[in-house]
Amino acid sequence: MAFFSFFKRSTEDEQKTLDEGLDKSKQSLLSRIGHAIAGKTTIDDEVLDNLEEALIASDVGVETTLQIIERLQTRVKRDKYVNTDELNRIMVDEICQMLEENTRTQEQNNDLEDQHKPYVIMVVGVNGVGKTTTIGKLAWRYKQAGKNVYLGAADTFRAAAVEQLCIWGERVGVPVIKQQQGSDPASVAFDTLQSAKANNADVVLIDTAGRLHNKVNLMNELTKIKQVMKKVVPDAPHEVLLVLDGSTGQNAFEQARQFAAATQITSLAVTKLDGTAKGGVVIGISNEMKIPVRYIGLGEKMEDLQIFQREPFVRSILGID
Ligand code: GDP
Ligand code: GDP
Ligand code: MG
């Protein structure tokens, strides 16, 4: 059975976490849209110009903003007269359609973990973006789904990193494979896969040290971890999850581009969308990256990681029920 159907939280709880998490982004976006249409009853060129500014200021990104504006222009031409009251609803339509055209369908993604045993996920990203936290949350989700989960503490660089992962392991009730600080991350990954395989694990999550995309040595280290893992599980890693800090807005976008250019990334998680007004960045990242946004982080608790779903996200950030 697909892993999501096991998931215990009700859809109302998830909707609430999403709406509360995106509230700041929504308030800020709606106020900018409010300014864009102030004193106007129909969507005309001036409104579209203002709207363009509003979307760019909301971290949607220039390229994606231009695509949205173009779609709205076409829509206005087709429908002849569009009232500004209808703007948010039309934007939800057009943005969702745009994302549907430009991103991979989510269904393709959802049962990957059933096709490999163990299914190996390597988690990468710069320091402090939320890698270890996202691993803890994912471990919990997979465990809820009845999976046998193993964690590998291959961030051997930062002093507290192993301990932080162990705390998550205890909290969730899954084993963590570790060595002492400063040991070779590839060796930790190797040990983890060996234990996982010997114990019939379904899912393995490998934590890695925060590294900057432009640091050649560190990127080489990722390559080495991958190569060593293949000695145990020949087609591992099955997923390379890049974690991005959504509260850094366009910076997160830029990191996604640079990481994707430097190493093979297969999925994205955008964290810390709670408490930031820059949530619009997820729309741009999702639209422009050829890599699917798989998860969004909406808080620090175990249950605050969600599967990214285009329509609920876009509706929530534009305040349309
Ligand atoms: P790492 O260095 O990439 O492993 O990042 P950590 O997992 O250690 O996270 C850094 C900080 O961000 C921690 O204080 C986390 O609790 C916090 N954090 C991670 N994800 C989220 C999120 O979705 N929302 C909030 N509010 N905080 C988060
Ligand atoms: P700077 O802040 O730009 O000087 O970058 P650092 O040299 O501090 O590196 C950024 C992050 O990469 C660090 O916080 C570490 O998590 C990680 N890092 C740096 N050097 C190494 C290394 O040799 N091995 C590993 N595993 N991680 C490293
Ligand atoms: Mg960490």
mmCIF file of C-alpha atoms and ligand atoms in Angstrom:
data_model
loop_
_atom_site.group_PDB
_atom_site.id
_atom_site.type_symbol
_atom_site.label_atom_id
_atom_site.label_comp_id
_atom_site.label_asym_id
_atom_site.label_seq_id
_atom_site.Cartn_x
_atom_site.Cartn_y
_atom_site.Cartn_z
ATOM 1 C CA MET A 1 0.000 0.000 0.000
ATOM 2 C CA ALA A 2 1.246 3.478 -0.762
ATOM 3 C CA PHE A 3 2.909 5.159 2.153
ATOM 4 C CA PHE A 4 0.558 8.091 2.255
ATOM 5 C CA SER A 5 -2.590 6.159 2.869
ATOM 6 C CA PHE A 6 -1.199 5.095 6.235
ATOM 7 C CA PHE A 7 -0.663 8.620 7.305
ATOM 8 C CA LYS A 8 -2.640 9.239 10.462
ATOM 9 C CA ARG A 9 -3.292 12.957 10.508
ATOM 10 C CA SER A 10 -6.655 14.086 9.295
ATOM 11 C CA THR A 11 -6.807 16.296 6.268
ATOM 12 C CA GLU A 12 -8.313 19.029 8.470
ATOM 13 C CA ASP A 13 -5.228 18.997 10.672
ATOM 14 C CA GLU A 14 -3.010 19.201 7.637
ATOM 15 C CA GLN A 15 -5.047 22.040 6.165
ATOM 16 C CA LYS A 16 -4.806 23.929 9.445
ATOM 17 C CA THR A 17 -1.009 23.501 9.615
ATOM 18 C CA LEU A 18 -0.743 24.644 6.001
ATOM 19 C CA ASP A 19 -2.978 27.691 6.473
ATOM 20 C CA GLU A 20 -1.326 28.730 9.724
ATOM 21 C CA GLY A 21 2.152 28.160 8.336
ATOM 22 C CA LEU A 22 1.481 30.171 5.196
ATOM 23 C CA ASP A 23 -0.400 32.929 6.987
ATOM 24 C CA LYS A 24 2.405 35.507 6.869
ATOM 25 C CA SER A 25 3.079 34.822 3.207
ATOM 26 C CA LYS A 26 -0.631 35.113 2.501
ATOM 27 C CA GLN A 27 -1.085 38.373 4.419
ATOM 28 C CA SER A 28 1.843 39.909 2.629
ATOM 29 C CA LEU A 29 0.808 38.671 -0.820
ATOM 30 C CA LEU A 30 -2.823 39.740 -0.368
ATOM 31 C CA SER A 31 -1.821 43.181 0.822
ATOM 32 C CA ARG A 32 0.435 43.616 -2.218
ATOM 33 C CA ILE A 33 -2.333 42.437 -4.525
ATOM 34 C CA GLY A 34 -4.673 44.835 -2.717
ATOM 35 C CA HIS A 35 -2.359 47.709 -3.584
ATOM 36 C CA ALA A 36 -2.038 46.501 -7.152
ATOM 37 C CA ILE A 37 -5.790 46.728 -7.728
ATOM 38 C CA ALA A 38 -6.553 49.715 -5.492
ATOM 39 C CA GLY A 39 -9.236 51.914 -7.055
ATOM 40 C CA LYS A 40 -9.647 49.576 -10.049
ATOM 41 C CA THR A 41 -12.671 47.572 -11.009
ATOM 42 C CA THR A 42 -11.302 45.755 -14.023
ATOM 43 C CA ILE A 43 -8.014 44.047 -14.714
ATOM 44 C CA ASP A 44 -6.231 46.282 -17.189
ATOM 45 C CA ASP A 45 -2.598 46.807 -18.184
ATOM 46 C CA GLU A 46 -1.913 49.026 -15.211
ATOM 47 C CA VAL A 47 -3.241 46.410 -12.805
ATOM 48 C CA LEU A 48 -1.103 43.774 -14.501
ATOM 49 C CA ASP A 49 1.992 45.970 -14.189
ATOM 50 C CA ASN A 50 1.310 46.487 -10.492
ATOM 51 C CA LEU A 51 0.653 42.821 -10.072
ATOM 52 C CA GLU A 52 3.951 41.974 -11.687
ATOM 53 C CA GLU A 53 5.721 44.062 -9.071
ATOM 54 C CA ALA A 54 3.658 42.498 -6.293
ATOM 55 C CA LEU A 55 4.564 38.952 -7.329
ATOM 56 C CA ILE A 56 8.235 39.701 -7.720
ATOM 57 C CA ALA A 57 8.268 41.378 -4.299
ATOM 58 C CA SER A 58 6.621 38.215 -2.924
ATOM 59 C CA ASP A 59 9.584 36.081 -3.999
ATOM 60 C CA VAL A 60 7.768 34.256 -6.787
ATOM 61 C CA GLY A 61 10.761 34.967 -9.045
ATOM 62 C CA VAL A 62 10.982 37.068 -12.208
ATOM 63 C CA GLU A 63 10.637 34.282 -14.774
ATOM 64 C CA THR A 64 7.622 32.684 -13.097
ATOM 65 C CA THR A 65 6.016 36.078 -12.468
ATOM 66 C CA LEU A 66 6.282 36.919 -16.175
ATOM 67 C CA GLN A 67 4.661 33.612 -17.051
ATOM 68 C CA ILE A 68 1.800 34.287 -14.653
ATOM 69 C CA ILE A 69 1.265 37.810 -16.003
ATOM 70 C CA GLU A 70 1.235 36.514 -19.562
ATOM 71 C CA ARG A 71 -1.376 33.933 -18.674
ATOM 72 C CA LEU A 72 -3.508 36.589 -16.996
ATOM 73 C CA GLN A 73 -3.182 38.815 -20.057
ATOM 74 C CA THR A 74 -4.404 36.006 -22.283
ATOM 75 C CA ARG A 75 -7.233 35.257 -19.906
ATOM 76 C CA VAL A 76 -8.336 38.894 -19.761
ATOM 77 C CA LYS A 77 -8.283 39.110 -23.567
ATOM 78 C CA ARG A 78 -10.315 35.944 -23.885
ATOM 79 C CA ASP A 79 -12.894 36.850 -21.249
ATOM 80 C CA LYS A 80 -13.028 40.507 -22.495
ATOM 81 C CA TYR A 81 -13.826 42.019 -19.120
ATOM 82 C CA VAL A 82 -12.508 40.656 -15.854
ATOM 83 C CA ASN A 83 -13.513 42.201 -12.588
ATOM 84 C CA THR A 84 -10.799 42.753 -9.993
ATOM 85 C CA ASP A 85 -12.997 40.862 -7.489
ATOM 86 C CA GLU A 86 -12.291 37.740 -9.476
ATOM 87 C CA LEU A 87 -8.534 38.228 -9.599
ATOM 88 C CA ASN A 88 -7.504 35.871 -6.790
ATOM 89 C CA ARG A 89 -9.691 33.052 -8.043
ATOM 90 C CA ILE A 90 -8.346 33.460 -11.572
ATOM 91 C CA MET A 91 -4.817 33.549 -10.263
ATOM 92 C CA VAL A 92 -5.351 30.248 -8.442
ATOM 93 C CA ASP A 93 -6.614 28.741 -11.714
ATOM 94 C CA GLU A 94 -3.798 30.061 -13.841
ATOM 95 C CA ILE A 95 -0.980 29.331 -11.381
ATOM 96 C CA CYS A 96 -2.187 25.786 -10.790
ATOM 97 C CA GLN A 97 -2.479 25.183 -14.510
ATOM 98 C CA MET A 98 0.965 26.618 -15.109
ATOM 99 C CA LEU A 99 2.463 24.373 -12.426
ATOM 100 C CA GLU A 100 0.662 21.379 -13.813
ATOM 101 C CA GLU A 101 2.139 22.031 -17.245
ATOM 102 C CA ASN A 102 5.646 22.680 -15.996
ATOM 103 C CA THR A 103 6.218 20.239 -13.164
ATOM 104 C CA ARG A 104 6.298 16.497 -12.941
ATOM 105 C CA THR A 105 3.111 14.938 -11.688
ATOM 106 C CA GLN A 106 3.240 14.065 -8.038
ATOM 107 C CA GLU A 107 1.725 10.620 -8.435
ATOM 108 C CA GLN A 108 4.839 9.441 -10.208
ATOM 109 C CA ASN A 109 6.666 10.125 -7.018
ATOM 110 C CA ASN A 110 4.534 8.522 -4.444
ATOM 111 C CA ASP A 111 5.350 4.863 -4.515
ATOM 112 C CA LEU A 112 9.030 5.041 -5.284
ATOM 113 C CA GLU A 113 9.827 3.656 -1.866
ATOM 114 C CA ASP A 114 7.971 0.442 -2.610
ATOM 115 C CA GLN A 115 10.209 -0.334 -5.564
ATOM 116 C CA HIS A 116 13.494 -0.695 -3.685
ATOM 117 C CA LYS A 117 14.480 -2.408 -0.478
ATOM 118 C CA PRO A 118 16.040 -0.659 1.235
ATOM 119 C CA TYR A 119 15.004 2.618 -0.378
ATOM 120 C CA VAL A 120 17.961 4.928 0.225
ATOM 121 C CA ILE A 121 17.575 8.688 0.580
ATOM 122 C CA MET A 122 20.606 10.936 0.850
ATOM 123 C CA VAL A 123 19.781 14.350 2.281
ATOM 124 C CA VAL A 124 21.904 17.332 1.220
ATOM 125 C CA GLY A 125 21.917 21.115 1.518
ATOM 126 C CA VAL A 126 23.857 23.937 3.145
ATOM 127 C CA ASN A 127 24.212 24.334 6.890
ATOM 128 C CA GLY A 128 21.154 25.207 8.940
ATOM 129 C CA VAL A 129 18.509 24.759 6.238
ATOM 130 C CA GLY A 130 16.768 21.974 8.169
ATOM 131 C CA LYS A 131 18.284 18.715 6.885
ATOM 132 C CA THR A 132 18.466 16.897 10.211
ATOM 133 C CA THR A 133 15.024 18.108 11.257
ATOM 134 C CA THR A 134 13.527 17.054 7.934
ATOM 135 C CA ILE A 135 15.111 13.614 8.340
ATOM 136 C CA GLY A 136 13.547 13.293 11.800
ATOM 137 C CA LYS A 137 10.144 14.262 10.429
ATOM 138 C CA LEU A 138 10.471 11.896 7.480
ATOM 139 C CA ALA A 139 11.557 9.049 9.755
ATOM 140 C CA TRP A 140 8.388 9.615 11.734
ATOM 141 C CA ARG A 141 6.219 9.628 8.610
ATOM 142 C CA TYR A 142 7.759 6.461 7.257
ATOM 143 C CA LYS A 143 7.456 4.772 10.624
ATOM 144 C CA GLN A 144 3.800 5.751 10.775
ATOM 145 C CA ALA A 145 3.453 4.142 7.381
ATOM 146 C CA GLY A 146 4.713 0.883 8.869
ATOM 147 C CA LYS A 147 8.202 1.075 7.407
ATOM 148 C CA ASN A 148 11.345 -0.203 9.073
ATOM 149 C CA VAL A 149 13.559 2.903 9.057
ATOM 150 C CA TYR A 150 17.332 3.352 9.564
ATOM 151 C CA LEU A 151 19.157 6.670 9.948
ATOM 152 C CA GLY A 152 22.817 7.285 9.138
ATOM 153 C CA ALA A 153 24.685 10.114 10.893
ATOM 154 C CA ALA A 154 27.044 11.017 8.062
ATOM 155 C CA ASP A 155 27.331 14.628 9.152
ATOM 156 C CA THR A 156 30.478 13.872 11.131
ATOM 157 C CA PHE A 157 31.728 17.413 10.870
ATOM 158 C CA ARG A 158 29.667 19.490 13.263
ATOM 159 C CA ALA A 159 30.044 18.583 16.928
ATOM 160 C CA ALA A 160 26.373 18.376 17.813
ATOM 161 C CA ALA A 161 25.141 16.927 14.540
ATOM 162 C CA VAL A 162 25.306 13.247 15.506
ATOM 163 C CA GLU A 163 23.683 13.906 18.849
ATOM 164 C CA GLN A 164 20.891 15.899 17.216
ATOM 165 C CA LEU A 165 20.119 13.011 14.881
ATOM 166 C CA CYS A 166 20.220 10.549 17.795
ATOM 167 C CA ILE A 167 17.648 12.642 19.654
ATOM 168 C CA TRP A 168 15.368 12.404 16.636
ATOM 169 C CA GLY A 169 16.036 8.659 16.428
ATOM 170 C CA GLU A 170 14.927 8.217 20.032
ATOM 171 C CA ARG A 171 11.929 10.470 19.660
ATOM 172 C CA VAL A 172 10.696 8.575 16.632
ATOM 173 C CA GLY A 173 11.924 5.168 17.767
ATOM 174 C CA VAL A 174 14.277 4.292 14.899
ATOM 175 C CA PRO A 175 17.938 3.204 15.036
ATOM 176 C CA VAL A 176 20.736 5.644 14.198
ATOM 177 C CA ILE A 177 24.057 4.354 12.856
ATOM 178 C CA LYS A 178 26.988 6.569 13.845
ATOM 179 C CA GLN A 179 30.723 6.770 14.393
ATOM 180 C CA GLN A 180 32.690 9.311 16.348
ATOM 181 C CA GLN A 181 32.865 12.941 15.269
ATOM 182 C CA GLY A 182 35.364 13.592 12.518
ATOM 183 C CA SER A 183 35.172 10.114 11.020
ATOM 184 C CA ASP A 184 34.737 9.583 7.310
ATOM 185 C CA PRO A 185 31.124 10.306 6.277
ATOM 186 C CA ALA A 186 31.362 7.731 3.489
ATOM 187 C CA SER A 187 32.305 5.105 6.036
ATOM 188 C CA VAL A 188 29.260 5.984 8.149
ATOM 189 C CA ALA A 189 27.040 5.705 5.082
ATOM 190 C CA PHE A 190 28.576 2.313 4.309
ATOM 191 C CA ASP A 191 27.949 1.038 7.866
ATOM 192 C CA THR A 192 24.416 2.349 7.797
ATOM 193 C CA LEU A 193 23.513 0.546 4.596
ATOM 194 C CA GLN A 194 25.091 -2.668 5.850
ATOM 195 C CA SER A 195 23.084 -2.607 9.094
ATOM 196 C CA ALA A 196 19.973 -1.581 7.260
ATOM 197 C CA LYS A 197 20.314 -4.422 4.788
ATOM 198 C CA ALA A 198 21.131 -6.990 7.468
ATOM 199 C CA ASN A 199 18.048 -5.906 9.410
ATOM 200 C CA ASN A 200 15.713 -5.874 6.462
ATOM 201 C CA ALA A 201 15.127 -2.118 6.540
ATOM 202 C CA ASP A 202 12.643 -0.545 4.124
ATOM 203 C CA VAL A 203 13.922 3.024 4.163
ATOM 204 C CA VAL A 204 17.337 4.526 4.944
ATOM 205 C CA LEU A 205 17.903 8.247 5.451
ATOM 206 C CA ILE A 206 21.481 9.522 5.324
ATOM 207 C CA ASP A 207 22.230 12.886 6.938
ATOM 208 C CA THR A 208 25.181 14.823 5.493
ATOM 209 C CA ALA A 209 27.203 17.862 6.538
ATOM 210 C CA GLY A 210 26.039 21.233 5.337
ATOM 211 C CA ARG A 211 28.076 22.138 2.336
ATOM 212 C CA LEU A 212 28.269 25.022 0.027
ATOM 213 C CA HIS A 213 27.484 24.219 -3.556
ATOM 214 C CA ASN A 214 30.560 26.074 -4.742
ATOM 215 C CA LYS A 215 32.996 24.178 -2.543
ATOM 216 C CA VAL A 216 34.660 21.593 -4.702
ATOM 217 C CA ASN A 217 35.984 19.415 -1.870
ATOM 218 C CA LEU A 218 32.661 19.165 -0.191
ATOM 219 C CA MET A 219 30.865 18.337 -3.412
ATOM 220 C CA ASN A 220 33.488 15.667 -4.057
ATOM 221 C CA GLU A 221 32.738 14.259 -0.637
ATOM 222 C CA LEU A 222 29.105 13.813 -1.655
ATOM 223 C CA THR A 223 30.251 11.931 -4.721
ATOM 224 C CA LYS A 224 32.397 9.704 -2.551
ATOM 225 C CA ILE A 225 29.514 8.948 -0.165
ATOM 226 C CA LYS A 226 27.408 7.947 -3.156
ATOM 227 C CA GLN A 227 30.102 5.696 -4.583
ATOM 228 C CA VAL A 228 30.714 3.929 -1.292
ATOM 229 C CA MET A 229 26.986 3.340 -0.766
ATOM 230 C CA LYS A 230 26.835 1.531 -4.092
ATOM 231 C CA LYS A 231 29.149 -1.123 -2.696
ATOM 232 C CA VAL A 232 26.299 -2.203 -0.442
ATOM 233 C CA VAL A 233 23.230 -1.232 -2.467
ATOM 234 C CA PRO A 234 24.249 -1.002 -6.131
ATOM 235 C CA ASP A 235 21.567 1.450 -7.244
ATOM 236 C CA ALA A 236 21.696 3.652 -4.129
ATOM 237 C CA PRO A 237 20.950 6.446 -3.499
ATOM 238 C CA HIS A 238 17.440 6.190 -4.926
ATOM 239 C CA GLU A 239 16.640 9.713 -3.904
ATOM 240 C CA VAL A 240 18.880 12.727 -3.332
ATOM 241 C CA LEU A 241 16.787 15.212 -1.412
ATOM 242 C CA LEU A 242 17.991 18.816 -1.427
ATOM 243 C CA VAL A 243 16.711 20.784 1.550
ATOM 244 C CA LEU A 244 16.196 24.539 1.083
ATOM 245 C CA ASP A 245 15.343 27.184 3.678
ATOM 246 C CA GLY A 246 12.233 28.901 2.336
ATOM 247 C CA SER A 247 12.689 31.895 4.641
ATOM 248 C CA THR A 248 15.721 32.906 2.577
ATOM 249 C CA GLY A 249 13.502 33.517 -0.460
ATOM 250 C CA GLN A 250 15.448 34.022 -3.684
ATOM 251 C CA ASN A 251 18.563 32.705 -1.977
ATOM 252 C CA ALA A 252 16.917 29.311 -1.631
ATOM 253 C CA PHE A 253 16.048 29.444 -5.311
ATOM 254 C CA GLU A 254 19.644 30.213 -6.198
ATOM 255 C CA GLN A 255 20.898 27.362 -4.017
ATOM 256 C CA ALA A 256 18.563 24.984 -5.796
ATOM 257 C CA ARG A 257 19.959 26.051 -9.167
ATOM 258 C CA GLN A 258 23.566 25.763 -8.083
ATOM 259 C CA PHE A 259 23.206 22.426 -6.337
ATOM 260 C CA ALA A 260 21.322 20.982 -9.266
ATOM 261 C CA ALA A 261 24.107 22.095 -11.571
ATOM 262 C CA ALA A 262 26.809 20.575 -9.345
ATOM 263 C CA THR A 263 25.320 17.237 -8.357
ATOM 264 C CA GLN A 264 22.352 15.067 -9.178
ATOM 265 C CA ILE A 265 19.356 16.088 -7.089
ATOM 266 C CA THR A 266 16.093 14.167 -7.452
ATOM 267 C CA SER A 267 13.738 15.937 -5.053
ATOM 268 C CA LEU A 268 13.412 19.139 -3.041
ATOM 269 C CA ALA A 269 12.135 20.056 0.412
ATOM 270 C CA VAL A 270 11.440 23.695 1.251
ATOM 271 C CA THR A 271 11.485 24.301 5.011
ATOM 272 C CA LYS A 272 10.650 27.091 7.474
ATOM 273 C CA LEU A 273 7.652 28.327 5.528
ATOM 274 C CA ASP A 274 6.028 29.121 8.860
ATOM 275 C CA GLY A 275 7.003 32.523 10.159
ATOM 276 C CA THR A 276 8.187 33.891 6.815
ATOM 277 C CA ALA A 277 6.475 36.076 4.228
ATOM 278 C CA LYS A 278 8.568 34.558 1.440
ATOM 279 C CA GLY A 279 6.465 31.426 0.840
ATOM 280 C CA GLY A 280 5.827 32.546 -2.751
ATOM 281 C CA VAL A 281 9.277 31.213 -3.554
ATOM 282 C CA VAL A 282 7.845 27.672 -3.592
ATOM 283 C CA ILE A 283 5.744 28.601 -6.639
ATOM 284 C CA GLY A 284 8.816 29.796 -8.543
ATOM 285 C CA ILE A 285 10.984 26.854 -7.493
ATOM 286 C CA SER A 286 8.271 24.387 -8.359
ATOM 287 C CA ASN A 287 7.637 26.023 -11.727
ATOM 288 C CA GLU A 288 11.214 26.502 -12.861
ATOM 289 C CA MET A 289 13.212 23.619 -11.431
ATOM 290 C CA LYS A 290 12.999 20.365 -13.319
ATOM 291 C CA ILE A 291 13.147 18.654 -9.937
ATOM 292 C CA PRO A 292 9.895 18.204 -8.023
ATOM 293 C CA VAL A 293 9.282 19.916 -4.687
ATOM 294 C CA ARG A 294 8.292 16.890 -2.672
ATOM 295 C CA TYR A 295 7.978 18.281 0.853
ATOM 296 C CA ILE A 296 7.323 21.531 2.630
ATOM 297 C CA GLY A 297 8.307 22.290 6.233
ATOM 298 C CA LEU A 298 5.749 24.267 8.218
ATOM 299 C CA GLY A 299 7.154 24.107 11.746
ATOM 300 C CA GLU A 300 9.550 22.339 14.066
ATOM 301 C CA LYS A 301 7.319 19.478 15.182
ATOM 302 C CA MET A 302 7.323 15.953 13.756
ATOM 303 C CA GLU A 303 3.981 16.401 12.070
ATOM 304 C CA ASP A 304 4.904 19.750 10.487
ATOM 305 C CA LEU A 305 6.310 18.274 7.296
ATOM 306 C CA GLN A 306 3.838 17.905 4.459
ATOM 307 C CA ILE A 307 3.796 16.484 0.984
ATOM 308 C CA PHE A 308 3.770 19.501 -1.327
ATOM 309 C CA GLN A 309 0.530 19.612 -3.258
ATOM 310 C CA ARG A 310 0.171 22.355 -5.817
ATOM 311 C CA GLU A 311 -3.465 23.240 -5.525
ATOM 312 C CA PRO A 312 -3.885 23.314 -1.734
ATOM 313 C CA PHE A 313 -0.670 25.333 -1.515
ATOM 314 C CA VAL A 314 -1.694 27.925 -4.104
ATOM 315 C CA ARG A 315 -5.210 28.233 -2.685
ATOM 316 C CA SER A 316 -3.871 28.679 0.827
ATOM 317 C CA ILE A 317 -1.318 31.343 -0.083
ATOM 318 C CA LEU A 318 -3.964 33.277 -2.058
ATOM 319 C CA GLY A 319 -6.582 32.853 0.647
ATOM 320 C CA ILE A 320 -9.142 31.037 -1.522
ATOM 321 C CA ASP A 321 -11.049 28.213 0.214
HETATM 322 P P1 GDP B 1 20.701 21.336 9.199
HETATM 323 O O1 GDP B 1 21.919 22.075 9.631
HETATM 324 O O2 GDP B 1 20.446 21.525 7.738
HETATM 325 O O3 GDP B 1 20.696 19.907 9.604
HETATM 326 O O4 GDP B 1 19.466 22.048 9.922
HETATM 327 P P2 GDP B 1 18.667 21.604 11.240
HETATM 328 O O5 GDP B 1 17.801 20.444 10.948
HETATM 329 O O6 GDP B 1 19.612 21.489 12.360
HETATM 330 O O7 GDP B 1 17.700 22.862 11.421
HETATM 331 C C1 GDP B 1 18.164 24.138 11.743
HETATM 332 C C2 GDP B 1 17.081 24.861 12.542
HETATM 333 O O8 GDP B 1 15.928 25.070 11.735
HETATM 334 C C3 GDP B 1 16.613 24.065 13.749
HETATM 335 O O9 GDP B 1 16.466 24.943 14.825
HETATM 336 C C4 GDP B 1 15.265 23.511 13.326
HETATM 337 O O10 GDP B 1 14.393 23.304 14.399
HETATM 338 C C5 GDP B 1 14.774 24.598 12.403
HETATM 339 N N1 GDP B 1 13.798 24.112 11.396
HETATM 340 C C6 GDP B 1 13.938 23.118 10.508
HETATM 341 N N2 GDP B 1 12.832 22.996 9.731
HETATM 342 C C7 GDP B 1 11.959 23.936 10.167
HETATM 343 C C8 GDP B 1 10.629 24.338 9.763
HETATM 344 O O11 GDP B 1 10.008 23.804 8.825
HETATM 345 N N3 GDP B 1 10.074 25.375 10.460
HETATM 346 C C9 GDP B 1 10.726 26.001 11.487
HETATM 347 N N4 GDP B 1 10.114 27.002 12.098
HETATM 348 N N5 GDP B 1 11.960 25.663 11.864
HETATM 349 C C10 GDP B 1 12.580 24.650 11.220
HETATM 350 P P1 GDP B 2 32.521 28.803 5.312
HETATM 351 O O1 GDP B 2 31.520 29.066 6.411
HETATM 352 O O2 GDP B 2 32.135 29.421 3.990
HETATM 353 O O3 GDP B 2 33.939 29.054 5.717
HETATM 354 O O4 GDP B 2 32.421 27.278 5.034
HETATM 355 P P2 GDP B 2 32.951 26.107 5.965
HETATM 356 O O5 GDP B 2 34.344 25.773 5.572
HETATM 357 O O6 GDP B 2 32.670 26.390 7.380
HETATM 358 O O7 GDP B 2 32.038 24.926 5.481
HETATM 359 C C1 GDP B 2 30.626 25.039 5.468
HETATM 360 C C2 GDP B 2 30.072 23.774 6.052
HETATM 361 O O8 GDP B 2 30.544 22.661 5.305
HETATM 362 C C3 GDP B 2 30.547 23.508 7.462
HETATM 363 O O9 GDP B 2 29.751 24.090 8.435
HETATM 364 C C4 GDP B 2 30.503 22.015 7.546
HETATM 365 O O10 GDP B 2 29.231 21.535 7.917
HETATM 366 C C5 GDP B 2 30.842 21.591 6.165
HETATM 367 N N1 GDP B 2 32.245 21.218 6.026
HETATM 368 C C6 GDP B 2 33.336 22.025 5.838
HETATM 369 N N2 GDP B 2 34.441 21.315 5.668
HETATM 370 C C7 GDP B 2 34.088 20.006 5.732
HETATM 371 C C8 GDP B 2 34.786 18.778 5.609
HETATM 372 O O11 GDP B 2 35.992 18.700 5.388
HETATM 373 N N3 GDP B 2 34.052 17.643 5.707
HETATM 374 C C9 GDP B 2 32.714 17.681 5.930
HETATM 375 N N4 GDP B 2 32.041 16.531 6.026
HETATM 376 N N5 GDP B 2 32.018 18.811 6.028
HETATM 377 C C10 GDP B 2 32.694 19.959 5.944
HETATM 378 MG MG MG B 3 22.176 18.786 10.494
#
